[in-house]
Structure formats: structure tokens, C-alpha cells
């Protein structure tokens, strides 16, 4: 049986790289996390309010109300809603950038239409005439109409029509169907201004609505327009972990989220002139690898190797073998600035939304995209000669991975095994049959970040191993996907770790037991998958033996995601507690209260073994309720 990389081995590599950090006298997240202990209890509980300058007000038994009279629930609720806004705004702004790229794509420009069929089917959703029109005219109108989703004055978001009828009614009945994306964010900020909403239920309700504007709005557009522009992902083989860095090549890391940048860097790096120049300078070629969600984007469309996830970003630079790291937006440590200065590494930032000290800023816009990508690749190549070989240490460990299971790809794989007398092609019915018969017990979407509050990657990996052992299919995105990849769980050989049922299914369909569905905006793929499965099964989505899990989440984006997954009707299991526990009412609302509105809620446990057990029990309870 194959030997899979363990978390202990990853930690061993990480420790070795920390010796380099010591040698160059730079701090890393481990030392800074230690310095930040113990965290402020008011902050952790969400009961510090600094919304107006009469405060900050902190809730204690002796001072149960702020100066204005806001209580713990109001303060924790407002803080929580603001974190949802932060996440929804970030994802949706990413989606907006991609919509702008679509609106300006051209046949002879840097950005072209790769998936015409998807472009046409999306245009139809927006009531755009497609017959006999040039695909670029359609794309431009689609981009423009999509941009209006951010601020349209009347109605609700177009993509809500993709949800099941029951969900659409549930959202309408609870008055949480999102209108325009920017409106939900703005309204939430207005509601949480001093002197406005103090009712926790109303704050939660707006949280659900704002999060839906992300999941069924901005994120969904980010995903689908990326597919139109750069291709809908199909299974492709790649490798993961720091061993993908190559000491003999010019190493370039693409970091962040928006594929509009990374796609251009990949394109530029393939131009023979740069490889030739790299060879002139003594390198064997150019090696592009990814970090964080950008890594997922380029891995699933080009097979670009994955250097690692969120808490691995400093380790990547600490190898001393990175000529250049280029980032756009989100999840970029400011620590990369001073860290890259300890090496020859160029740290290039490209977005006015993520301006970071000690980086070299090169503004990246659709009109200068390829030109600037070439400039960045050239900077990296010329930097190869500046590498200090005394500081170079690249851990050898890496694992094979098959990535890129978009909904379209999953259907295609399922079509390949349809052998019943009834035609099931183009549907999830073979998957539904496996769930009904119990060969598969259920499915879990494991997503989200790393967080120093728990042992990095351990929660992701141990939960996945236990679930697949119990015949539960796992789908992953974001940094969770990279944790899985580093542990070898995206390799088809990971079937060996499955229970008999899941193993059989994986062998038949020829898939790994943990399916890579993309970056964090691609959680929109997961909610669409679950919606279609519910529809084709003929049951409500909250009845499915399907749940979400974010065992190591840390960002506001993750709070937005968790809320839209719950609003979609899927219970969501969290390994890190949301910062609202200073209010019993808020804790009750997020775990139980939302169930009355949307039929799902959070289950929280910081002990990953117990959380995993709860997931398995939760799935079995759903099965029992269905009588299967
Ligand atoms: O959007 S999983 S650390 S990289 S927030 Fe960030 Fe979290 Fe990673 Fe992607 Ni998602
Ligand atoms: Fe204090 Fe109320 Fe101002 Fe918040 S809004 S800081 S609770 S006075």
C-alpha cells in the first residue's frame, strides 16, 4: 500500500525551514501567534463594540450594556454581521473584477472566451439574445448585465433561479432573498451603524441574506465567468507540497485569488523567449507554482503544481529558492514583505485592494495584463543569478493529485459508468442511486483555511480520512483542498483508505475519494451540485445526507461562506468557534435559530475527533429520517 505523507512529516519540513528563518533573523506566524497569546476575551466573545466613539464598550457581568444600551446580543450580532459583509464584499468584488474582464474580452486581446457553450447558456439565464450573434458581443452584454447585479434597483439576483423551487420559496418567505449584491452589503453596514438594529434575530437574518448575495451572486459569478474565460475545469494531474519547487529552475509563485492575474503569468512564462533567457542565466527553465486559492485556479485549468496553502506561504519563501512571488488579493500575509527582503525574492503586489509595504507594486489591469505579466516573468528570470545557494533548502516531499472536478466534469465522469437500461446521462442519478442504496453514506464539503488555533492541516486531513473510511464522499475547495493534496488524498490511490462502498464507487467511476472542486469562490459549485442532487432525487436540500465543514477556518470570507451554505439548507460543522460566544442568544441563533428559517445551522466543536463523529452521526440521522 502506498505511504501517504503525514502531518508529522509536514511539520518536520516546516521546522527545518524555521531554522532558515532563525538564520536570517525573521519572525514567522508561529512566533507571532505565540506573542499574541492570550487572546482578548472580549474580542473572542464578540462583545467589544467600537462602532461609535462613546466606546469602546465592553460587556461584563457588572456592565451588561454599552453606553447606548446595546446588550451582548446586539454587539456580538453587529460584529458578526460586519464580518459577513467583509467576506461577501471580498468574494463579490473578485467576481466583479472577472465580470469586467468578460465585458472587455476580445478575440485578439489577452483575454478570450474559452467556454463558448457556458457563455451562451449563461447569456440565456440573463435573457440575452444569442441566436446568430458573435460570441464576443454576447459575452460583452453578459458582462454588462452581470455587473448590474451588483446594484440593480429592483428584483432579486438572477442566479437565485438556479436554486430549487423550495429554496427560492424559503428565501422569499423569510425575506432573505438577496436583492443586489452591493445593496445587501451596504444595508448590513447601515443596520450596524450606531443607533440602528439591536435585535439579534434581525441581524442574523440580514447575515443570511448578505451571505446569499455572495454564494448565489458574487462568488457564483466569479466561478462561472472564470470558466467562460479560462475554461471549465476537467480532471488533470498535478503535484502538491513544497517539493514542487525546483532548485534548478526559476521559481515563480502565483498567490492570491483572481485567475485574471495568474492566467496571464502562466501564459507569459510559456513564451520561449523567457525559457531561453532563463537557460542563458544557468537555469533549466521556468517553474510556476501556486499558493492559496490562486493555486487551485491554475492547478485545475493547467495542472500547475500546488506549493501549499495559507499557513505555508512563509515556508515557500523560506526555501530561498523563489525568484518571485506575485499576488493579487486576499489571504496574503503582510509578513511576506519583510520576509522576502531577507532573500533575493521579489515580492510583487498588483492590486490597489492589497497594497503591502515592502512589496514592488505593478498595477495589473485588463488592458495591460499580458504586457505586465511579461514584465513580471522577466523580473523573475533575471533574478535567478541573485539566488544565495547557502540559504536554499527545498523539502523534497510532494504528492500526486488529480484536480478539477467541476460539476460538468463530475457529470461527465458519471456518464462514463451509466450502464442501466434507463438513460441516466447528464444527471447525478447514478450518484443518487449510490446514496439511496447506502453504498455511499453521504457527502461532506470540507472547505476553508488553516488557523494557528488548531494544528495546521491536521483537522482537515484527519476528518477526511475518517469520513472516507466511513464511505462518505468528500469534496474540497480552498486551502482544505491543498491540505488534502499534500496528504495524497486527491490521488486515486487514496481509494485504499476508503471503506468498501466508497472504494467500489471510486474504482467504478475512476475518481479519487476526495474530489477537488476548486477555490473558495467555487463553493458555489458545491451548492449547485447539492441543489441539483436534491432536485433530481425529489427531496428538499436540507433532507440530503450532505453537509459542509470548515475545520480550520479563519477569514471573514469563511463566515460568509458558512452562512450561505447554511442558508442553502446544508448543516455546517465548524472546528473554530465564531466570535459570538459572549452572547448566549447569538450562540443559540447560529446553532439552532437558523434551523427554523432555513432548515440548517452550525454544529461547533473545536475537538476534531468529536466534530468528525458528529458529522458521521449527522449524516446517519439524515439517512434515518429519509428511511434509507
Ligand atoms: O479564499 S481557504 S485561507 S486562500 S479564505 Fe484564504 Fe481561507 Fe485559504 Fe482562498 Ni478561502
Ligand atoms: Fe458603546 Fe453603543 Fe457606541 Fe457601541 S454603539 S461603542 S455599545 S455606545
XYZ file of C-alpha atoms and ligand atoms in Angstrom, residues 48-59 65-71 75 78 192-195, ligand 2:
33
model
C -16.379 44.666 22.403
C -18.142 47.445 20.489
C -16.182 50.241 18.812
C -18.876 51.302 16.451
C -19.042 54.810 17.940
C -16.610 56.998 19.820
C -18.569 56.923 23.068
C -16.965 53.479 23.315
C -15.229 51.143 23.052
C -17.838 49.458 25.239
C -17.161 46.022 26.655
C -19.767 43.730 28.154
C -24.860 47.165 28.437
C -22.915 49.636 26.328
C -23.357 53.371 26.872
C -26.198 53.487 24.314
C -27.875 50.492 25.949
C -26.786 47.872 23.399
C -26.551 44.469 25.066
C -22.973 43.952 19.985
C -23.491 43.560 14.801
C -24.969 48.031 12.211
C -24.281 51.752 12.390
C -24.663 53.297 15.832
C -28.279 53.642 16.781
Fe -20.827 51.700 23.034
Fe -23.248 51.761 21.891
Fe -21.233 53.203 20.877
Fe -21.207 50.552 20.698
S -22.663 51.911 19.728
S -19.484 51.844 21.247
S -22.182 49.931 22.622
S -22.184 53.451 22.875
